Amino acid sequence: MKKIVFILTFLLTGNIWTVFGQQQAFDLSRMLTENKLIIYPGKQVTQLNNDNKRGVSCNSIVWLKDVNFKQGTIEVDLRGKDVFLKSFLGIAFHGIDTNTCDILYFRPFNFRHADTLRRKWSVAYMSLPDNNYAVLRKEHPLVYENAVNPVPRPDEWFHATLVLKDKRLSVYVNHSPKPSLEVTLLNERTDGLFGLYADGLPGDFANLTITTEP
């Protein structure tokens, strides 16, 4: 009974996120209105309150204030654009700033591309500044990129689950039991800034939760 009262009290007091054990559920739309997102000059972040999604749309890295991520499970809904070479979106973590961070991201325009190789460039990991996608693709082809399975439509919402444990990152799409990508992180940072990543056209984000691990 005490646990139920605690949860209801937390929900009704207007907190931006709700804590259930080690899980935090982030209301990105509300965080935007309450200045809980770090938005860089010249970048745009807008509220998203349609399609039964409460979230945000952005076209850059947007850090969540006062969130330091070490390891655990990240759940998020994303929606990009079916525009060739113009839509990139995902999660940035273990960040020092926008130039030094790890990024797991999707290229929706490649999800169902006719070119088989391009389909294998649908989800990717990079570690800035030394290991961007061009370096990794040249030196380690198809190690840090892969196709997604199951394959969403390029312009529809899809769900991503990122599991980070002891420098091993596994990425699952639409609740599949089989990972679309598994990589080992390419730096020695064990924590840092956490945020949303988009490049090119704006990407949409909603239903973000983080379950932390020790």
PDB file of C-alpha atoms in Angstrom:
ATOM      1  CA  MET A   1       0.000   0.000   0.000  1.00  0.00           C
ATOM      2  CA  LYS A   2       2.842   2.391   0.844  1.00  0.00           C
ATOM      3  CA  LYS A   3       4.418   1.693  -2.556  1.00  0.00           C
ATOM      4  CA  ILE A   4       1.156   2.567  -4.360  1.00  0.00           C
ATOM      5  CA  VAL A   5       0.807   5.805  -2.407  1.00  0.00           C
ATOM      6  CA  PHE A   6       4.423   6.737  -3.224  1.00  0.00           C
ATOM      7  CA  ILE A   7       3.906   6.170  -6.956  1.00  0.00           C
ATOM      8  CA  LEU A   8       0.648   8.139  -7.048  1.00  0.00           C
ATOM      9  CA  THR A   9       2.217  10.995  -5.091  1.00  0.00           C
ATOM     10  CA  PHE A  10       5.127  11.129  -7.505  1.00  0.00           C
ATOM     11  CA  LEU A  11       2.791  11.189 -10.501  1.00  0.00           C
ATOM     12  CA  LEU A  12       0.560  13.911  -9.089  1.00  0.00           C
ATOM     13  CA  THR A  13       3.270  16.279  -7.935  1.00  0.00           C
ATOM     14  CA  GLY A  14       4.100  17.260 -11.501  1.00  0.00           C
ATOM     15  CA  ASN A  15       7.569  15.785 -11.784  1.00  0.00           C
ATOM     16  CA  ILE A  16       9.034  15.678 -15.272  1.00  0.00           C
ATOM     17  CA  TRP A  17       9.939  12.012 -14.967  1.00  0.00           C
ATOM     18  CA  THR A  18       8.549   9.161 -12.946  1.00  0.00           C
ATOM     19  CA  VAL A  19      10.796   6.782 -11.061  1.00  0.00           C
ATOM     20  CA  PHE A  20       9.890   3.111 -10.647  1.00  0.00           C
ATOM     21  CA  GLY A  21      12.903   1.555  -8.988  1.00  0.00           C
ATOM     22  CA  GLN A  22      15.735   2.471 -11.351  1.00  0.00           C
ATOM     23  CA  GLN A  23      13.513   3.377 -14.319  1.00  0.00           C
ATOM     24  CA  GLN A  24      12.914   6.964 -15.415  1.00  0.00           C
ATOM     25  CA  ALA A  25      10.214   7.873 -17.931  1.00  0.00           C
ATOM     26  CA  PHE A  26      10.873  11.262 -19.532  1.00  0.00           C
ATOM     27  CA  ASP A  27       8.145  13.590 -20.767  1.00  0.00           C
ATOM     28  CA  LEU A  28      10.172  15.265 -23.508  1.00  0.00           C
ATOM     29  CA  SER A  29       7.400  17.671 -24.476  1.00  0.00           C
ATOM     30  CA  ARG A  30       7.126  18.960 -20.945  1.00  0.00           C
ATOM     31  CA  MET A  31      10.889  19.095 -20.516  1.00  0.00           C
ATOM     32  CA  LEU A  32      11.023  21.457 -23.493  1.00  0.00           C
ATOM     33  CA  THR A  33       8.458  23.832 -21.990  1.00  0.00           C
ATOM     34  CA  GLU A  34      10.206  23.794 -18.614  1.00  0.00           C
ATOM     35  CA  ASN A  35      13.664  24.478 -20.044  1.00  0.00           C
ATOM     36  CA  LYS A  36      15.015  21.048 -19.103  1.00  0.00           C
ATOM     37  CA  LEU A  37      16.706  20.491 -22.464  1.00  0.00           C
ATOM     38  CA  ILE A  38      20.053  21.920 -23.577  1.00  0.00           C
ATOM     39  CA  ILE A  39      19.444  23.463 -27.001  1.00  0.00           C
ATOM     40  CA  TYR A  40      22.350  25.004 -28.866  1.00  0.00           C
ATOM     41  CA  PRO A  41      22.084  28.411 -30.588  1.00  0.00           C
ATOM     42  CA  GLY A  42      20.634  28.222 -34.073  1.00  0.00           C
ATOM     43  CA  LYS A  43      19.079  24.798 -33.489  1.00  0.00           C
ATOM     44  CA  GLN A  44      15.363  24.130 -33.366  1.00  0.00           C
ATOM     45  CA  VAL A  45      13.309  21.971 -31.026  1.00  0.00           C
ATOM     46  CA  THR A  46       9.505  21.872 -31.232  1.00  0.00           C
ATOM     47  CA  GLN A  47       6.776  20.114 -29.294  1.00  0.00           C
ATOM     48  CA  LEU A  48       5.196  17.036 -30.759  1.00  0.00           C
ATOM     49  CA  ASN A  49       1.682  16.242 -29.567  1.00  0.00           C
ATOM     50  CA  ASN A  50       0.030  14.184 -32.254  1.00  0.00           C
ATOM     51  CA  ASP A  51      -0.273  10.567 -33.381  1.00  0.00           C
ATOM     52  CA  ASN A  52      -0.819   9.753 -29.694  1.00  0.00           C
ATOM     53  CA  LYS A  53       2.793  10.769 -29.064  1.00  0.00           C
ATOM     54  CA  ARG A  54       4.001  13.391 -26.597  1.00  0.00           C
ATOM     55  CA  GLY A  55       7.526  14.265 -27.542  1.00  0.00           C
ATOM     56  CA  VAL A  56       9.758  16.622 -29.450  1.00  0.00           C
ATOM     57  CA  SER A  57      11.140  17.154 -32.917  1.00  0.00           C
ATOM     58  CA  CYS A  58      14.736  18.365 -33.331  1.00  0.00           C
ATOM     59  CA  ASN A  59      17.506  18.674 -35.904  1.00  0.00           C
ATOM     60  CA  SER A  60      20.605  18.485 -33.699  1.00  0.00           C
ATOM     61  CA  ILE A  61      21.970  16.968 -30.514  1.00  0.00           C
ATOM     62  CA  VAL A  62      19.762  17.964 -27.584  1.00  0.00           C
ATOM     63  CA  TRP A  63      21.071  17.023 -24.149  1.00  0.00           C
ATOM     64  CA  LEU A  64      18.756  16.292 -21.223  1.00  0.00           C
ATOM     65  CA  LYS A  65      19.678  18.504 -18.277  1.00  0.00           C
ATOM     66  CA  ASP A  66      20.869  16.777 -15.111  1.00  0.00           C
ATOM     67  CA  VAL A  67      20.942  13.329 -16.739  1.00  0.00           C
ATOM     68  CA  ASN A  68      24.194  11.403 -16.484  1.00  0.00           C
ATOM     69  CA  PHE A  69      24.023   8.022 -18.200  1.00  0.00           C
ATOM     70  CA  LYS A  70      26.369   5.160 -17.391  1.00  0.00           C
ATOM     71  CA  GLN A  71      24.811   1.911 -18.556  1.00  0.00           C
ATOM     72  CA  GLY A  72      21.429   0.268 -18.740  1.00  0.00           C
ATOM     73  CA  THR A  73      18.470   0.040 -21.109  1.00  0.00           C
ATOM     74  CA  ILE A  74      17.104   2.881 -23.215  1.00  0.00           C
ATOM     75  CA  GLU A  75      13.649   2.649 -24.797  1.00  0.00           C
ATOM     76  CA  VAL A  76      12.478   5.275 -27.283  1.00  0.00           C
ATOM     77  CA  ASP A  77      10.066   5.807 -30.176  1.00  0.00           C
ATOM     78  CA  LEU A  78      11.531   7.509 -33.242  1.00  0.00           C
ATOM     79  CA  ARG A  79      10.328   8.741 -36.614  1.00  0.00           C
ATOM     80  CA  GLY A  80      12.523   9.998 -39.423  1.00  0.00           C
ATOM     81  CA  LYS A  81      11.938  11.017 -43.024  1.00  0.00           C
ATOM     82  CA  ASP A  82      12.100   9.029 -46.247  1.00  0.00           C
ATOM     83  CA  VAL A  83      14.441  11.536 -47.898  1.00  0.00           C
ATOM     84  CA  PHE A  84      17.707  10.161 -49.240  1.00  0.00           C
ATOM     85  CA  LEU A  85      20.785  11.240 -47.247  1.00  0.00           C
ATOM     86  CA  LYS A  86      18.727  13.779 -45.272  1.00  0.00           C
ATOM     87  CA  SER A  87      17.365  11.964 -42.225  1.00  0.00           C
ATOM     88  CA  PHE A  88      19.553  10.705 -39.369  1.00  0.00           C
ATOM     89  CA  LEU A  89      18.289  10.209 -35.816  1.00  0.00           C
ATOM     90  CA  GLY A  90      19.089   8.317 -32.653  1.00  0.00           C
ATOM     91  CA  ILE A  91      20.591   8.638 -29.181  1.00  0.00           C
ATOM     92  CA  ALA A  92      23.793  10.407 -28.062  1.00  0.00           C
ATOM     93  CA  PHE A  93      25.416   9.293 -24.817  1.00  0.00           C
ATOM     94  CA  HIS A  94      28.605   9.363 -22.743  1.00  0.00           C
ATOM     95  CA  GLY A  95      28.970  12.907 -23.982  1.00  0.00           C
ATOM     96  CA  ILE A  96      31.366  15.637 -22.994  1.00  0.00           C
ATOM     97  CA  ASP A  97      29.937  17.966 -25.648  1.00  0.00           C
ATOM     98  CA  THR A  98      28.559  17.654 -29.181  1.00  0.00           C
ATOM     99  CA  ASN A  99      32.054  17.002 -30.535  1.00  0.00           C
ATOM    100  CA  THR A 100      32.944  14.252 -28.045  1.00  0.00           C
ATOM    101  CA  CYS A 101      30.269  11.624 -27.527  1.00  0.00           C
ATOM    102  CA  ASP A 102      28.994   8.241 -28.637  1.00  0.00           C
ATOM    103  CA  ILE A 103      26.046   8.064 -31.014  1.00  0.00           C
ATOM    104  CA  LEU A 104      23.748   5.224 -32.013  1.00  0.00           C
ATOM    105  CA  TYR A 105      21.586   6.328 -34.912  1.00  0.00           C
ATOM    106  CA  PHE A 106      19.347   5.236 -37.751  1.00  0.00           C
ATOM    107  CA  ARG A 107      19.189   6.151 -41.431  1.00  0.00           C
ATOM    108  CA  PRO A 108      15.500   5.563 -42.252  1.00  0.00           C
ATOM    109  CA  PHE A 109      15.985   6.267 -45.964  1.00  0.00           C
ATOM    110  CA  ASN A 110      18.066   3.067 -46.109  1.00  0.00           C
ATOM    111  CA  PHE A 111      15.558   0.817 -44.330  1.00  0.00           C
ATOM    112  CA  ARG A 112      13.974  -0.489 -47.554  1.00  0.00           C
ATOM    113  CA  HIS A 113      16.434   0.765 -50.136  1.00  0.00           C
ATOM    114  CA  ALA A 114      16.688  -1.271 -53.345  1.00  0.00           C
ATOM    115  CA  ASP A 115      20.460  -1.492 -52.891  1.00  0.00           C
ATOM    116  CA  THR A 116      21.226  -4.414 -50.564  1.00  0.00           C
ATOM    117  CA  LEU A 117      24.405  -2.787 -49.291  1.00  0.00           C
ATOM    118  CA  ARG A 118      22.597   0.425 -48.387  1.00  0.00           C
ATOM    119  CA  ARG A 119      20.084  -1.570 -46.364  1.00  0.00           C
ATOM    120  CA  LYS A 120      23.066  -2.749 -44.299  1.00  0.00           C
ATOM    121  CA  TRP A 121      23.747   0.906 -43.486  1.00  0.00           C
ATOM    122  CA  SER A 122      20.406   1.378 -41.713  1.00  0.00           C
ATOM    123  CA  VAL A 123      21.599   1.466 -38.096  1.00  0.00           C
ATOM    124  CA  ALA A 124      25.057   2.624 -37.077  1.00  0.00           C
ATOM    125  CA  TYR A 125      27.306   3.417 -34.137  1.00  0.00           C
ATOM    126  CA  MET A 126      30.057   6.028 -34.043  1.00  0.00           C
ATOM    127  CA  SER A 127      32.288   7.536 -31.381  1.00  0.00           C
ATOM    128  CA  LEU A 128      33.256  11.148 -31.947  1.00  0.00           C
ATOM    129  CA  PRO A 129      35.639  12.684 -32.696  1.00  0.00           C
ATOM    130  CA  ASP A 130      38.039   9.921 -33.785  1.00  0.00           C
ATOM    131  CA  ASN A 131      35.661   7.251 -35.047  1.00  0.00           C
ATOM    132  CA  ASN A 132      32.992   8.822 -37.220  1.00  0.00           C
ATOM    133  CA  TYR A 133      31.012   6.780 -39.716  1.00  0.00           C
ATOM    134  CA  ALA A 134      33.477   7.367 -42.592  1.00  0.00           C
ATOM    135  CA  VAL A 135      36.455   6.106 -40.575  1.00  0.00           C
ATOM    136  CA  LEU A 136      34.608   3.067 -39.272  1.00  0.00           C
ATOM    137  CA  ARG A 137      33.113   2.155 -42.640  1.00  0.00           C
ATOM    138  CA  LYS A 138      36.541   2.307 -44.270  1.00  0.00           C
ATOM    139  CA  GLU A 139      38.508   0.507 -41.559  1.00  0.00           C
ATOM    140  CA  HIS A 140      35.814  -1.893 -40.269  1.00  0.00           C
ATOM    141  CA  PRO A 141      33.184  -2.375 -42.989  1.00  0.00           C
ATOM    142  CA  LEU A 142      29.832  -3.645 -41.735  1.00  0.00           C
ATOM    143  CA  VAL A 143      31.066  -4.025 -38.155  1.00  0.00           C
ATOM    144  CA  TYR A 144      29.514  -0.831 -36.787  1.00  0.00           C
ATOM    145  CA  GLU A 145      26.562  -0.713 -39.224  1.00  0.00           C
ATOM    146  CA  ASN A 146      23.830  -3.155 -40.123  1.00  0.00           C
ATOM    147  CA  ALA A 147      20.341  -3.616 -41.510  1.00  0.00           C
ATOM    148  CA  VAL A 148      17.367  -3.411 -39.165  1.00  0.00           C
ATOM    149  CA  ASN A 149      15.017  -6.307 -38.533  1.00  0.00           C
ATOM    150  CA  PRO A 150      12.058  -6.134 -38.594  1.00  0.00           C
ATOM    151  CA  VAL A 151      12.092  -3.387 -41.206  1.00  0.00           C
ATOM    152  CA  PRO A 152       9.835  -0.380 -40.537  1.00  0.00           C
ATOM    153  CA  ARG A 153       8.611   1.961 -43.230  1.00  0.00           C
ATOM    154  CA  PRO A 154      11.102   4.832 -43.527  1.00  0.00           C
ATOM    155  CA  ASP A 155       8.591   7.505 -42.526  1.00  0.00           C
ATOM    156  CA  GLU A 156       6.719   5.671 -39.753  1.00  0.00           C
ATOM    157  CA  TRP A 157       7.242   5.504 -36.022  1.00  0.00           C
ATOM    158  CA  PHE A 158       9.418   2.653 -34.813  1.00  0.00           C
ATOM    159  CA  HIS A 159      10.646   1.577 -31.389  1.00  0.00           C
ATOM    160  CA  ALA A 160      14.298   1.167 -30.479  1.00  0.00           C
ATOM    161  CA  THR A 161      15.761  -0.585 -27.452  1.00  0.00           C
ATOM    162  CA  LEU A 162      19.408   0.084 -26.631  1.00  0.00           C
ATOM    163  CA  VAL A 163      21.049  -2.143 -24.042  1.00  0.00           C
ATOM    164  CA  LEU A 164      24.472  -1.048 -22.799  1.00  0.00           C
ATOM    165  CA  LYS A 165      26.294  -3.378 -20.427  1.00  0.00           C
ATOM    166  CA  ASP A 166      30.039  -3.374 -19.759  1.00  0.00           C
ATOM    167  CA  LYS A 167      30.874  -1.457 -22.958  1.00  0.00           C
ATOM    168  CA  ARG A 168      28.750  -3.805 -25.101  1.00  0.00           C
ATOM    169  CA  LEU A 169      25.868  -2.082 -26.912  1.00  0.00           C
ATOM    170  CA  SER A 170      22.998  -4.101 -28.379  1.00  0.00           C
ATOM    171  CA  VAL A 171      20.221  -2.476 -30.422  1.00  0.00           C
ATOM    172  CA  TYR A 172      16.771  -3.964 -30.999  1.00  0.00           C
ATOM    173  CA  VAL A 173      14.035  -2.637 -33.311  1.00  0.00           C
ATOM    174  CA  ASN A 174      10.298  -2.949 -32.701  1.00  0.00           C
ATOM    175  CA  HIS A 175      10.734  -5.338 -29.773  1.00  0.00           C
ATOM    176  CA  SER A 176      12.504  -7.997 -31.815  1.00  0.00           C
ATOM    177  CA  PRO A 177      14.295 -10.623 -29.673  1.00  0.00           C
ATOM    178  CA  LYS A 178      17.215 -10.506 -32.128  1.00  0.00           C
ATOM    179  CA  PRO A 179      19.504  -7.456 -32.111  1.00  0.00           C
ATOM    180  CA  SER A 180      19.912  -5.456 -35.306  1.00  0.00           C
ATOM    181  CA  LEU A 181      23.369  -4.324 -34.177  1.00  0.00           C
ATOM    182  CA  GLU A 182      25.883  -5.325 -31.506  1.00  0.00           C
ATOM    183  CA  VAL A 183      29.105  -3.383 -30.983  1.00  0.00           C
ATOM    184  CA  THR A 184      31.769  -2.699 -28.379  1.00  0.00           C
ATOM    185  CA  LEU A 185      32.195   0.962 -27.454  1.00  0.00           C
ATOM    186  CA  LEU A 186      35.299   2.642 -28.852  1.00  0.00           C
ATOM    187  CA  ASN A 187      36.350   4.891 -25.975  1.00  0.00           C
ATOM    188  CA  GLU A 188      37.169   4.673 -22.285  1.00  0.00           C
ATOM    189  CA  ARG A 189      34.393   6.961 -20.999  1.00  0.00           C
ATOM    190  CA  THR A 190      31.995   5.207 -18.667  1.00  0.00           C
ATOM    191  CA  ASP A 191      29.403   7.967 -18.273  1.00  0.00           C
ATOM    192  CA  GLY A 192      28.467  11.418 -19.511  1.00  0.00           C
ATOM    193  CA  LEU A 193      25.788  13.573 -21.077  1.00  0.00           C
ATOM    194  CA  PHE A 194      22.713  11.889 -22.535  1.00  0.00           C
ATOM    195  CA  GLY A 195      20.485  13.213 -25.285  1.00  0.00           C
ATOM    196  CA  LEU A 196      18.671  12.986 -28.566  1.00  0.00           C
ATOM    197  CA  TYR A 197      20.538  13.048 -31.859  1.00  0.00           C
ATOM    198  CA  ALA A 198      19.264  14.247 -35.213  1.00  0.00           C
ATOM    199  CA  ASP A 199      21.009  15.556 -38.289  1.00  0.00           C
ATOM    200  CA  GLY A 200      19.669  16.876 -41.571  1.00  0.00           C
ATOM    201  CA  LEU A 201      15.884  16.984 -41.445  1.00  0.00           C
ATOM    202  CA  PRO A 202      14.179  17.087 -38.035  1.00  0.00           C
ATOM    203  CA  GLY A 203      13.658  13.772 -36.284  1.00  0.00           C
ATOM    204  CA  ASP A 204      10.809  12.938 -33.912  1.00  0.00           C
ATOM    205  CA  PHE A 205      11.232  11.406 -30.443  1.00  0.00           C
ATOM    206  CA  ALA A 206       8.715  10.185 -27.845  1.00  0.00           C
ATOM    207  CA  ASN A 207       8.199   7.722 -24.996  1.00  0.00           C
ATOM    208  CA  LEU A 208      11.767   7.826 -23.727  1.00  0.00           C
ATOM    209  CA  THR A 209      12.627   5.692 -20.704  1.00  0.00           C
ATOM    210  CA  ILE A 210      15.958   4.788 -19.140  1.00  0.00           C
ATOM    211  CA  THR A 211      16.481   1.846 -16.821  1.00  0.00           C
ATOM    212  CA  THR A 212      19.864   2.260 -15.167  1.00  0.00           C
ATOM    213  CA  GLU A 213      22.344  -0.446 -14.198  1.00  0.00           C
ATOM    214  CA  PRO A 214      24.945  -0.135 -11.427  1.00  0.00           C
TER     215      PRO A 214
END
